[in-house]
Amino acid sequence: MAENWWNPLAWDAPFPVVVAALFVVVVSRAGATYAVGRFAATGSRRTRAGDVMTRPGFASAVERINRLGAPVVTLSFLTVGVQTVVNFSAGFLQMPLRRYLPALLAGCLVWALVYASVGFVGFSALALAWRQHPAIAIALVLLVVAALLVALRRRPSQRARRGHPTDSG
């Protein structure tokens, strides 16, 4: 196991133990990110950004996010690279813990189950491709990067066609 200590599929432990270990890791990480966001919000209130944070439009947006954002927290755990931003934002906007914690725990449980079961299948397939045919592995990585770039480039143009919502508060 020393070679694959980072791969939960290689751990010599019952599935519920693996899920529990991953759950503890992700709750700790996501909860700490939320706390950092709260601390950042507290500190920023003492700066010029604090002036913006006291405006009615900002307060209204924060209230809406706090009311409707809990599902976003949960769903962020089904994505790659979004959890940190969502948890930091929830902390920065000071989402009430009564809304944040259930969303966090549900998302972390789903993440731990996925990660413990099939989460490393893609990575394992890429590692196998690298061992067998490095050129194919490189091509796969480039294909994924290209797909991400295309998806990211489409979003701004779609926003431009729909128009930007105004911040009327």
CSV table of N, CA and C in Angstrom, one decimal:
chain,number,residue,atom,x,y,z
A,1,MET,N,0.8,-1.2,0.0
A,1,MET,CA,0.0,0.0,0.0
A,1,MET,C,0.9,1.3,0.0
A,2,ALA,N,2.1,1.2,0.4
A,2,ALA,CA,2.9,2.4,0.5
A,2,ALA,C,3.0,3.1,-0.8
A,3,GLU,N,3.0,2.4,-1.9
A,3,GLU,CA,3.1,3.0,-3.2
A,3,GLU,C,1.8,3.7,-3.6
A,4,ASN,N,0.7,3.2,-3.2
A,4,ASN,CA,-0.6,3.8,-3.5
A,4,ASN,C,-1.4,4.3,-2.3
A,5,TRP,N,-0.7,4.9,-1.4
A,5,TRP,CA,-1.3,5.4,-0.1
A,5,TRP,C,-2.4,6.4,-0.4
A,6,TRP,N,-2.3,7.2,-1.5
A,6,TRP,CA,-3.2,8.2,-1.8
A,6,TRP,C,-4.5,7.7,-2.6
A,7,ASN,N,-4.5,6.5,-3.0
A,7,ASN,CA,-5.6,5.9,-3.7
A,7,ASN,C,-6.5,5.1,-2.8
A,8,PRO,N,-7.7,5.6,-2.5
A,8,PRO,CA,-8.6,4.8,-1.6
A,8,PRO,C,-9.0,3.5,-2.1
A,9,LEU,N,-8.9,3.3,-3.4
A,9,LEU,CA,-9.2,2.0,-4.0
A,9,LEU,C,-8.2,0.9,-3.6
A,10,ALA,N,-7.0,1.4,-3.2
A,10,ALA,CA,-5.9,0.4,-2.8
A,10,ALA,C,-5.8,0.2,-1.3
A,11,TRP,N,-6.6,0.9,-0.5
A,11,TRP,CA,-6.5,0.8,0.9
A,11,TRP,C,-7.1,-0.6,1.3
A,12,ASP,N,-6.4,-1.1,2.3
A,12,ASP,CA,-6.8,-2.4,2.8
A,12,ASP,C,-7.7,-2.2,4.1
A,13,ALA,N,-8.9,-1.7,3.8
A,13,ALA,CA,-9.8,-1.4,4.9
A,13,ALA,C,-11.2,-1.7,4.3
A,14,PRO,N,-12.1,-2.0,5.2
A,14,PRO,CA,-13.5,-2.1,4.7
A,14,PRO,C,-14.0,-0.8,4.2
A,15,PHE,N,-14.9,-0.9,3.2
A,15,PHE,CA,-15.5,0.2,2.5
A,15,PHE,C,-16.0,1.3,3.5
A,16,PRO,N,-16.8,0.9,4.5
A,16,PRO,CA,-17.3,2.0,5.4
A,16,PRO,C,-16.2,2.7,6.1
A,17,VAL,N,-15.1,2.1,6.4
A,17,VAL,CA,-13.9,2.7,7.1
A,17,VAL,C,-13.3,3.7,6.1
A,18,VAL,N,-13.2,3.3,4.8
A,18,VAL,CA,-12.6,4.2,3.8
A,18,VAL,C,-13.5,5.4,3.7
A,19,VAL,N,-14.8,5.2,3.6
A,19,VAL,CA,-15.7,6.3,3.4
A,19,VAL,C,-15.6,7.3,4.6
A,20,ALA,N,-15.6,6.7,5.8
A,20,ALA,CA,-15.5,7.5,7.0
A,20,ALA,C,-14.2,8.3,7.1
A,21,ALA,N,-13.1,7.7,6.7
A,21,ALA,CA,-11.8,8.4,6.7
A,21,ALA,C,-11.9,9.6,5.7
A,22,LEU,N,-12.4,9.3,4.5
A,22,LEU,CA,-12.5,10.4,3.5
A,22,LEU,C,-13.5,11.5,3.9
A,23,PHE,N,-14.5,11.1,4.6
A,23,PHE,CA,-15.5,12.0,5.1
A,23,PHE,C,-14.9,13.0,6.1
A,24,VAL,N,-14.1,12.5,7.0
A,24,VAL,CA,-13.4,13.3,8.0
A,24,VAL,C,-12.4,14.3,7.3
A,25,VAL,N,-11.7,13.8,6.3
A,25,VAL,CA,-10.8,14.6,5.6
A,25,VAL,C,-11.5,15.8,4.9
A,26,VAL,N,-12.6,15.5,4.1
A,26,VAL,CA,-13.3,16.5,3.3
A,26,VAL,C,-14.1,17.5,4.2
A,27,VAL,N,-14.6,17.0,5.3
A,27,VAL,CA,-15.3,17.9,6.3
A,27,VAL,C,-14.3,18.9,6.9
A,28,SER,N,-13.2,18.3,7.2
A,28,SER,CA,-12.1,19.2,7.8
A,28,SER,C,-11.7,20.3,6.8
A,29,ARG,N,-11.4,19.9,5.6
A,29,ARG,CA,-10.9,20.8,4.6
A,29,ARG,C,-12.0,21.8,4.3
A,30,ALA,N,-13.2,21.4,4.0
A,30,ALA,CA,-14.2,22.3,3.5
A,30,ALA,C,-14.6,23.2,4.7
A,31,GLY,N,-14.7,22.7,5.9
A,31,GLY,CA,-15.0,23.5,7.1
A,31,GLY,C,-14.0,24.6,7.3
A,32,ALA,N,-12.7,24.2,7.2
A,32,ALA,CA,-11.6,25.2,7.4
A,32,ALA,C,-11.7,26.2,6.3
A,33,THR,N,-12.1,25.9,5.1
A,33,THR,CA,-12.2,26.9,4.0
A,33,THR,C,-13.3,27.8,4.3
A,34,TYR,N,-14.4,27.3,4.8
A,34,TYR,CA,-15.5,28.2,5.2
A,34,TYR,C,-15.1,29.1,6.3
A,35,ALA,N,-14.4,28.6,7.3
A,35,ALA,CA,-13.9,29.5,8.4
A,35,ALA,C,-12.9,30.6,7.9
A,36,VAL,N,-12.1,30.2,7.0
A,36,VAL,CA,-11.2,31.3,6.4
A,36,VAL,C,-12.0,32.3,5.7
A,37,GLY,N,-13.0,31.9,5.0
A,37,GLY,CA,-13.9,32.9,4.3
A,37,GLY,C,-14.6,33.8,5.3
A,38,ARG,N,-15.0,33.3,6.4
A,38,ARG,CA,-15.7,34.1,7.5
A,38,ARG,C,-14.7,35.1,8.1
A,39,PHE,N,-13.4,34.6,8.3
A,39,PHE,CA,-12.4,35.5,8.8
A,39,PHE,C,-12.1,36.6,7.8
A,40,ALA,N,-12.0,36.3,6.5
A,40,ALA,CA,-11.7,37.2,5.5
A,40,ALA,C,-12.8,38.3,5.4
A,41,ALA,N,-14.1,37.9,5.6
A,41,ALA,CA,-15.2,38.8,5.6
A,41,ALA,C,-15.1,39.8,6.7
A,42,THR,N,-14.8,39.3,7.9
A,42,THR,CA,-14.6,40.1,9.1
A,42,THR,C,-13.5,41.1,8.9
A,43,GLY,N,-12.4,40.7,8.4
A,43,GLY,CA,-11.3,41.6,8.1
A,43,GLY,C,-11.6,42.6,7.1
A,44,SER,N,-12.3,42.2,6.0
A,44,SER,CA,-12.6,43.2,4.9
A,44,SER,C,-13.6,44.2,5.3
A,45,ARG,N,-14.4,44.0,6.3
A,45,ARG,CA,-15.3,45.0,6.8
A,45,ARG,C,-14.6,46.3,7.3
A,46,ARG,N,-13.4,46.1,7.6
A,46,ARG,CA,-12.6,47.3,8.1
A,46,ARG,C,-11.9,48.0,7.0
A,47,THR,N,-12.1,47.7,5.7
A,47,THR,CA,-11.5,48.3,4.6
A,47,THR,C,-12.5,49.0,3.7
A,48,ARG,N,-12.1,49.5,2.6
A,48,ARG,CA,-13.0,50.2,1.7
A,48,ARG,C,-14.1,49.2,1.2
A,49,ALA,N,-13.7,47.9,1.1
A,49,ALA,CA,-14.7,46.9,0.7
A,49,ALA,C,-15.8,46.9,1.7
A,50,GLY,N,-15.6,47.2,2.9
A,50,GLY,CA,-16.6,47.2,3.9
A,50,GLY,C,-17.7,48.2,3.6
A,51,ASP,N,-17.4,49.3,2.9
A,51,ASP,CA,-18.4,50.3,2.4
A,51,ASP,C,-19.4,49.6,1.5
A,52,VAL,N,-18.8,48.9,0.5
A,52,VAL,CA,-19.7,48.2,-0.4
A,52,VAL,C,-20.6,47.1,0.3
A,53,MET,N,-20.0,46.5,1.3
A,53,MET,CA,-20.7,45.4,2.0
A,53,MET,C,-21.9,46.0,2.8
A,54,THR,N,-21.9,47.3,3.0
A,54,THR,CA,-23.0,47.8,3.8
A,54,THR,C,-24.2,48.4,2.9
A,55,ARG,N,-24.0,48.4,1.6
A,55,ARG,CA,-25.0,48.9,0.7
A,55,ARG,C,-26.2,47.9,0.7
A,56,PRO,N,-27.4,48.4,0.4
A,56,PRO,CA,-28.6,47.6,0.4
A,56,PRO,C,-28.5,46.5,-0.7
A,57,GLY,N,-28.0,46.8,-1.9
A,57,GLY,CA,-27.9,45.8,-2.9
A,57,GLY,C,-27.0,44.6,-2.5
A,58,PHE,N,-25.9,44.9,-1.8
A,58,PHE,CA,-25.0,43.8,-1.4
A,58,PHE,C,-25.7,43.0,-0.3
A,59,ALA,N,-26.4,43.7,0.6
A,59,ALA,CA,-27.1,43.0,1.7
A,59,ALA,C,-28.2,42.1,1.2
A,60,SER,N,-28.9,42.6,0.2
A,60,SER,CA,-30.0,41.8,-0.5
A,60,SER,C,-29.4,40.6,-1.2
A,61,ALA,N,-28.3,40.8,-1.9
A,61,ALA,CA,-27.7,39.6,-2.6
A,61,ALA,C,-27.2,38.6,-1.6
A,62,VAL,N,-26.6,39.0,-0.5
A,62,VAL,CA,-26.1,38.1,0.5
A,62,VAL,C,-27.3,37.3,1.1
A,63,GLU,N,-28.4,38.0,1.4
A,63,GLU,CA,-29.5,37.4,2.0
A,63,GLU,C,-30.1,36.3,1.0
A,64,ARG,N,-30.1,36.6,-0.3
A,64,ARG,CA,-30.6,35.6,-1.2
A,64,ARG,C,-29.6,34.4,-1.3
A,65,ILE,N,-28.4,34.7,-1.3
A,65,ILE,CA,-27.4,33.6,-1.4
A,65,ILE,C,-27.5,32.7,-0.1
A,66,ASN,N,-27.6,33.4,1.0
A,66,ASN,CA,-27.7,32.6,2.3
A,66,ASN,C,-29.0,31.8,2.3
A,67,ARG,N,-30.0,32.3,1.7
A,67,ARG,CA,-31.3,31.5,1.7
A,67,ARG,C,-31.3,30.4,0.7
A,68,LEU,N,-30.7,30.7,-0.5
A,68,LEU,CA,-30.8,29.7,-1.6
A,68,LEU,C,-29.5,29.0,-1.9
A,69,GLY,N,-28.4,29.3,-1.2
A,69,GLY,CA,-27.1,28.8,-1.6
A,69,GLY,C,-26.7,27.5,-1.0
A,70,ALA,N,-27.5,27.0,0.0
A,70,ALA,CA,-27.1,25.7,0.6
A,70,ALA,C,-27.1,24.5,-0.5
A,71,PRO,N,-28.0,24.4,-1.4
A,71,PRO,CA,-27.9,23.4,-2.4
A,71,PRO,C,-26.6,23.5,-3.3
A,72,VAL,N,-26.2,24.7,-3.5
A,72,VAL,CA,-25.0,25.0,-4.3
A,72,VAL,C,-23.8,24.4,-3.5
A,73,VAL,N,-23.8,24.5,-2.2
A,73,VAL,CA,-22.7,24.0,-1.4
A,73,VAL,C,-22.7,22.5,-1.6
A,74,THR,N,-23.8,21.8,-1.4
A,74,THR,CA,-23.9,20.4,-1.6
A,74,THR,C,-23.5,19.9,-3.0
A,75,LEU,N,-24.0,20.6,-4.0
A,75,LEU,CA,-23.7,20.2,-5.4
A,75,LEU,C,-22.3,20.4,-5.8
A,76,SER,N,-21.6,21.4,-5.1
A,76,SER,CA,-20.2,21.7,-5.4
A,76,SER,C,-19.3,20.5,-5.2
A,77,PHE,N,-19.7,19.6,-4.4
A,77,PHE,CA,-18.9,18.4,-4.1
A,77,PHE,C,-18.9,17.4,-5.2
A,78,LEU,N,-19.8,17.6,-6.2
A,78,LEU,CA,-19.9,16.7,-7.4
A,78,LEU,C,-19.0,17.3,-8.5
A,79,THR,N,-18.3,18.3,-8.3
A,79,THR,CA,-17.5,19.0,-9.3
A,79,THR,C,-16.0,18.8,-8.9
A,80,VAL,N,-15.2,19.2,-9.9
A,80,VAL,CA,-13.8,19.2,-9.6
A,80,VAL,C,-13.3,20.7,-9.6
A,81,GLY,N,-12.7,21.1,-8.5
A,81,GLY,CA,-12.1,22.4,-8.4
A,81,GLY,C,-13.1,23.5,-8.0
A,82,VAL,N,-14.3,23.2,-7.7
A,82,VAL,CA,-15.3,24.3,-7.3
A,82,VAL,C,-15.5,24.3,-5.8
A,83,GLN,N,-15.3,23.2,-5.1
A,83,GLN,CA,-15.6,23.1,-3.7
A,83,GLN,C,-15.0,24.3,-2.9
A,84,THR,N,-13.7,24.5,-3.1
A,84,THR,CA,-13.0,25.5,-2.4
A,84,THR,C,-13.6,26.9,-2.6
A,85,VAL,N,-13.9,27.3,-3.8
A,85,VAL,CA,-14.5,28.6,-4.1
A,85,VAL,C,-15.9,28.7,-3.4
A,86,VAL,N,-16.7,27.7,-3.5
A,86,VAL,CA,-18.0,27.7,-2.9
A,86,VAL,C,-18.0,27.8,-1.4
A,87,ASN,N,-17.1,27.0,-0.8
A,87,ASN,CA,-17.1,27.0,0.7
A,87,ASN,C,-16.5,28.3,1.2
A,88,PHE,N,-15.5,28.8,0.5
A,88,PHE,CA,-14.9,30.1,0.9
A,88,PHE,C,-16.0,31.2,0.8
A,89,SER,N,-16.7,31.2,-0.4
A,89,SER,CA,-17.8,32.2,-0.6
A,89,SER,C,-18.9,32.1,0.5
A,90,ALA,N,-19.3,30.8,0.8
A,90,ALA,CA,-20.3,30.7,1.8
A,90,ALA,C,-19.8,31.3,3.2
A,91,GLY,N,-18.6,31.1,3.5
A,91,GLY,CA,-18.0,31.7,4.7
A,91,GLY,C,-17.9,33.2,4.6
A,92,PHE,N,-17.4,33.7,3.4
A,92,PHE,CA,-17.3,35.1,3.2
A,92,PHE,C,-18.6,35.8,3.3
A,93,LEU,N,-19.6,35.2,2.8
A,93,LEU,CA,-21.0,35.8,2.8
A,93,LEU,C,-21.7,35.5,4.1
A,94,GLN,N,-21.0,34.8,5.0
A,94,GLN,CA,-21.5,34.4,6.3
A,94,GLN,C,-22.8,33.7,6.3
A,95,MET,N,-22.9,32.7,5.4
A,95,MET,CA,-24.1,31.8,5.4
A,95,MET,C,-24.3,31.2,6.8
A,96,PRO,N,-25.5,31.3,7.3
A,96,PRO,CA,-25.7,30.8,8.6
A,96,PRO,C,-25.4,29.3,8.8
A,97,LEU,N,-24.8,29.0,9.9
A,97,LEU,CA,-24.4,27.6,10.1
A,97,LEU,C,-25.6,26.6,10.0
A,98,ARG,N,-26.7,27.1,10.4
A,98,ARG,CA,-27.9,26.2,10.4
A,98,ARG,C,-28.2,25.8,8.9
A,99,ARG,N,-27.8,26.6,7.9
A,99,ARG,CA,-28.0,26.2,6.5
A,99,ARG,C,-26.8,25.6,5.9
A,100,TYR,N,-25.6,26.1,6.4
A,100,TYR,CA,-24.4,25.6,5.8
A,100,TYR,C,-24.0,24.2,6.2
A,101,LEU,N,-24.1,23.9,7.5
A,101,LEU,CA,-23.7,22.6,8.0
A,101,LEU,C,-24.4,21.4,7.4
A,102,PRO,N,-25.8,21.4,7.3
A,102,PRO,CA,-26.4,20.3,6.6
A,102,PRO,C,-26.0,20.1,5.2
A,103,ALA,N,-25.8,21.2,4.5
A,103,ALA,CA,-25.4,21.2,3.1
A,103,ALA,C,-24.0,20.6,3.0
A,104,LEU,N,-23.1,21.1,3.9
A,104,LEU,CA,-21.7,20.6,3.9
A,104,LEU,C,-21.7,19.1,4.2
A,105,LEU,N,-22.4,18.7,5.2
A,105,LEU,CA,-22.4,17.2,5.6
A,105,LEU,C,-22.9,16.4,4.4
A,106,ALA,N,-24.0,16.8,3.8
A,106,ALA,CA,-24.5,16.0,2.7
A,106,ALA,C,-23.6,15.9,1.5
A,107,GLY,N,-23.0,17.1,1.2
A,107,GLY,CA,-22.0,17.1,0.1
A,107,GLY,C,-20.8,16.3,0.4
A,108,CYS,N,-20.3,16.4,1.6
A,108,CYS,CA,-19.1,15.6,2.0
A,108,CYS,C,-19.4,14.1,2.0
A,109,LEU,N,-20.6,13.7,2.4
A,109,LEU,CA,-20.9,12.3,2.3
A,109,LEU,C,-20.9,11.8,0.9
A,110,VAL,N,-21.6,12.5,0.0
A,110,VAL,CA,-21.6,12.2,-1.4
A,110,VAL,C,-20.2,12.1,-2.0
A,111,TRP,N,-19.4,13.1,-1.7
A,111,TRP,CA,-18.0,13.1,-2.1
A,111,TRP,C,-17.2,11.9,-1.7
A,112,ALA,N,-17.3,11.6,-0.4
A,112,ALA,CA,-16.6,10.5,0.2
A,112,ALA,C,-17.0,9.2,-0.4
A,113,LEU,N,-18.3,9.0,-0.7
A,113,LEU,CA,-18.8,7.8,-1.3
A,113,LEU,C,-18.3,7.6,-2.7
A,114,VAL,N,-18.3,8.7,-3.5
A,114,VAL,CA,-17.8,8.7,-4.9
A,114,VAL,C,-16.3,8.5,-4.9
A,115,TYR,N,-15.6,9.2,-4.1
A,115,TYR,CA,-14.2,9.1,-4.1
A,115,TYR,C,-13.7,7.7,-3.6
A,116,ALA,N,-14.4,7.1,-2.7
A,116,ALA,CA,-14.0,5.8,-2.2
A,116,ALA,C,-14.4,4.7,-3.2
A,117,SER,N,-15.3,4.9,-4.0
A,117,SER,CA,-15.7,3.8,-4.9
A,117,SER,C,-15.2,4.0,-6.3
A,118,VAL,N,-15.5,5.0,-7.0
A,118,VAL,CA,-15.2,5.2,-8.4
A,118,VAL,C,-14.3,6.4,-8.7
A,119,GLY,N,-14.0,7.2,-7.7
A,119,GLY,CA,-13.4,8.5,-7.9
A,119,GLY,C,-12.0,8.4,-8.6
A,120,PHE,N,-11.3,7.3,-8.4
A,120,PHE,CA,-10.0,7.2,-9.0
A,120,PHE,C,-10.0,6.3,-10.3
A,121,VAL,N,-11.1,6.0,-10.8
A,121,VAL,CA,-11.2,5.2,-12.0
A,121,VAL,C,-10.5,6.0,-13.2
A,122,GLY,N,-10.9,7.2,-13.3
A,122,GLY,CA,-10.4,8.0,-14.4
A,122,GLY,C,-8.9,8.2,-14.3
A,123,PHE,N,-8.4,8.5,-13.0
A,123,PHE,CA,-7.0,8.7,-12.8
A,123,PHE,C,-6.3,7.4,-13.1
A,124,SER,N,-6.8,6.2,-12.6
A,124,SER,CA,-6.2,4.9,-12.9
A,124,SER,C,-6.1,4.6,-14.3
A,125,ALA,N,-7.2,5.0,-15.1
A,125,ALA,CA,-7.2,4.8,-16.5
A,125,ALA,C,-6.1,5.6,-17.2
A,126,LEU,N,-5.9,6.9,-16.7
A,126,LEU,CA,-4.9,7.7,-17.3
A,126,LEU,C,-3.5,7.2,-17.0
A,127,ALA,N,-3.3,6.7,-15.7
A,127,ALA,CA,-2.0,6.1,-15.4
A,127,ALA,C,-1.7,4.9,-16.2
A,128,LEU,N,-2.7,4.0,-16.4
A,128,LEU,CA,-2.5,2.9,-17.3
A,128,LEU,C,-2.2,3.3,-18.7
A,129,ALA,N,-2.9,4.3,-19.2
A,129,ALA,CA,-2.6,4.8,-20.6
A,129,ALA,C,-1.2,5.3,-20.7
A,130,TRP,N,-0.7,6.0,-19.6
A,130,TRP,CA,0.7,6.5,-19.6
A,130,TRP,C,1.7,5.4,-19.6
A,131,ARG,N,1.4,4.3,-18.9
A,131,ARG,CA,2.4,3.2,-18.8
A,131,ARG,C,2.4,2.5,-20.2
A,132,GLN,N,1.2,2.3,-20.8
A,132,GLN,CA,1.1,1.6,-22.1
A,132,GLN,C,1.5,2.5,-23.3
A,133,HIS,N,1.0,3.7,-23.4
A,133,HIS,CA,1.2,4.6,-24.5
A,133,HIS,C,1.2,6.0,-24.0
A,134,PRO,N,2.3,6.5,-23.6
A,134,PRO,CA,2.4,7.9,-23.1
A,134,PRO,C,1.8,8.9,-24.1
A,135,ALA,N,1.9,8.7,-25.4
A,135,ALA,CA,1.4,9.7,-26.3
A,135,ALA,C,-0.2,9.8,-26.2
A,136,ILE,N,-0.8,8.6,-26.0
A,136,ILE,CA,-2.3,8.6,-25.9
A,136,ILE,C,-2.7,9.3,-24.6
A,137,ALA,N,-1.9,9.1,-23.5
A,137,ALA,CA,-2.2,9.8,-22.2
A,137,ALA,C,-2.1,11.3,-22.4
A,138,ILE,N,-1.0,11.7,-23.1
A,138,ILE,CA,-0.9,13.2,-23.3
A,138,ILE,C,-2.0,13.7,-24.2
A,139,ALA,N,-2.4,13.0,-25.2
A,139,ALA,CA,-3.5,13.4,-26.1
A,139,ALA,C,-4.8,13.5,-25.3
A,140,LEU,N,-5.0,12.5,-24.4
A,140,LEU,CA,-6.2,12.6,-23.5
A,140,LEU,C,-6.3,13.8,-22.6
A,141,VAL,N,-5.1,14.1,-22.0
A,141,VAL,CA,-5.0,15.3,-21.2
A,141,VAL,C,-5.3,16.6,-22.0
A,142,LEU,N,-4.7,16.7,-23.2
A,142,LEU,CA,-4.8,17.8,-24.0
A,142,LEU,C,-6.3,17.9,-24.5
A,143,LEU,N,-6.9,16.8,-24.7
A,143,LEU,CA,-8.3,16.8,-25.1
A,143,LEU,C,-9.2,17.4,-24.0
A,144,VAL,N,-9.0,16.9,-22.8
A,144,VAL,CA,-9.7,17.4,-21.7
A,144,VAL,C,-9.5,18.9,-21.5
A,145,VAL,N,-8.3,19.4,-21.6
A,145,VAL,CA,-7.9,20.8,-21.4
A,145,VAL,C,-8.6,21.6,-22.5
A,146,ALA,N,-8.6,21.1,-23.7
A,146,ALA,CA,-9.3,21.8,-24.9
A,146,ALA,C,-10.8,21.9,-24.6
A,147,ALA,N,-11.4,20.8,-24.1
A,147,ALA,CA,-12.8,20.8,-23.9
A,147,ALA,C,-13.2,21.8,-22.8
A,148,LEU,N,-12.3,21.9,-21.8
A,148,LEU,CA,-12.5,22.9,-20.7
A,148,LEU,C,-12.4,24.3,-21.2
A,149,LEU,N,-11.4,24.6,-22.1
A,149,LEU,CA,-11.2,25.9,-22.7
A,149,LEU,C,-12.4,26.3,-23.5
A,150,VAL,N,-12.9,25.4,-24.3
A,150,VAL,CA,-14.1,25.6,-25.2
A,150,VAL,C,-15.3,26.0,-24.3
A,151,ALA,N,-15.5,25.2,-23.2
A,151,ALA,CA,-16.6,25.4,-22.3
A,151,ALA,C,-16.5,26.8,-21.6
A,152,LEU,N,-15.3,27.1,-21.2
A,152,LEU,CA,-15.1,28.4,-20.6
A,152,LEU,C,-15.3,29.6,-21.5
A,153,ARG,N,-14.9,29.4,-22.8
A,153,ARG,CA,-15.0,30.5,-23.8
A,153,ARG,C,-16.4,30.7,-24.1
A,154,ARG,N,-17.3,29.7,-24.1
A,154,ARG,CA,-18.7,29.8,-24.5
A,154,ARG,C,-19.4,30.6,-23.4
A,155,ARG,N,-19.1,30.4,-22.2
A,155,ARG,CA,-19.9,31.0,-21.1
A,155,ARG,C,-20.0,32.6,-21.3
A,156,PRO,N,-18.8,33.3,-21.4
A,156,PRO,CA,-19.0,34.7,-21.6
A,156,PRO,C,-19.8,35.2,-22.7
A,157,SER,N,-19.7,34.5,-23.9
A,157,SER,CA,-20.5,34.8,-25.0
A,157,SER,C,-22.0,34.6,-24.8
A,158,GLN,N,-22.3,33.5,-24.1
A,158,GLN,CA,-23.7,33.2,-23.7
A,158,GLN,C,-24.2,34.3,-22.8
A,159,ARG,N,-23.4,34.8,-21.9
A,159,ARG,CA,-23.8,35.8,-21.0
A,159,ARG,C,-24.1,37.1,-21.7
A,160,ALA,N,-23.2,37.4,-22.7
A,160,ALA,CA,-23.4,38.6,-23.5
A,160,ALA,C,-24.7,38.6,-24.3
A,161,ARG,N,-25.1,37.4,-24.8
A,161,ARG,CA,-26.3,37.3,-25.5
A,161,ARG,C,-27.5,37.5,-24.6
A,162,ARG,N,-27.4,37.0,-23.4
A,162,ARG,CA,-28.6,37.2,-22.5
A,162,ARG,C,-28.6,38.5,-21.9
A,163,GLY,N,-27.5,39.2,-21.8
A,163,GLY,CA,-27.4,40.5,-21.2
A,163,GLY,C,-27.0,40.4,-19.7
A,164,HIS,N,-26.4,41.4,-19.1
A,164,HIS,CA,-26.0,41.3,-17.7
A,164,HIS,C,-27.1,41.8,-16.9
A,165,PRO,N,-27.4,41.1,-15.8
A,165,PRO,CA,-28.4,41.6,-14.8
A,165,PRO,C,-27.9,42.8,-14.1
A,166,THR,N,-28.8,43.7,-13.8
A,166,THR,CA,-28.3,44.9,-13.1
A,166,THR,C,-28.3,44.6,-11.6
A,167,ASP,N,-27.5,45.4,-10.9
A,167,ASP,CA,-27.4,45.3,-9.5
A,167,ASP,C,-28.2,46.4,-8.8
A,168,SER,N,-29.5,46.2,-8.9
A,168,SER,CA,-30.4,47.3,-8.4
A,168,SER,C,-30.8,47.0,-7.0
A,169,GLY,N,-30.4,45.9,-6.4
A,169,GLY,CA,-30.5,45.6,-5.0
A,169,GLY,C,-31.8,45.2,-4.6
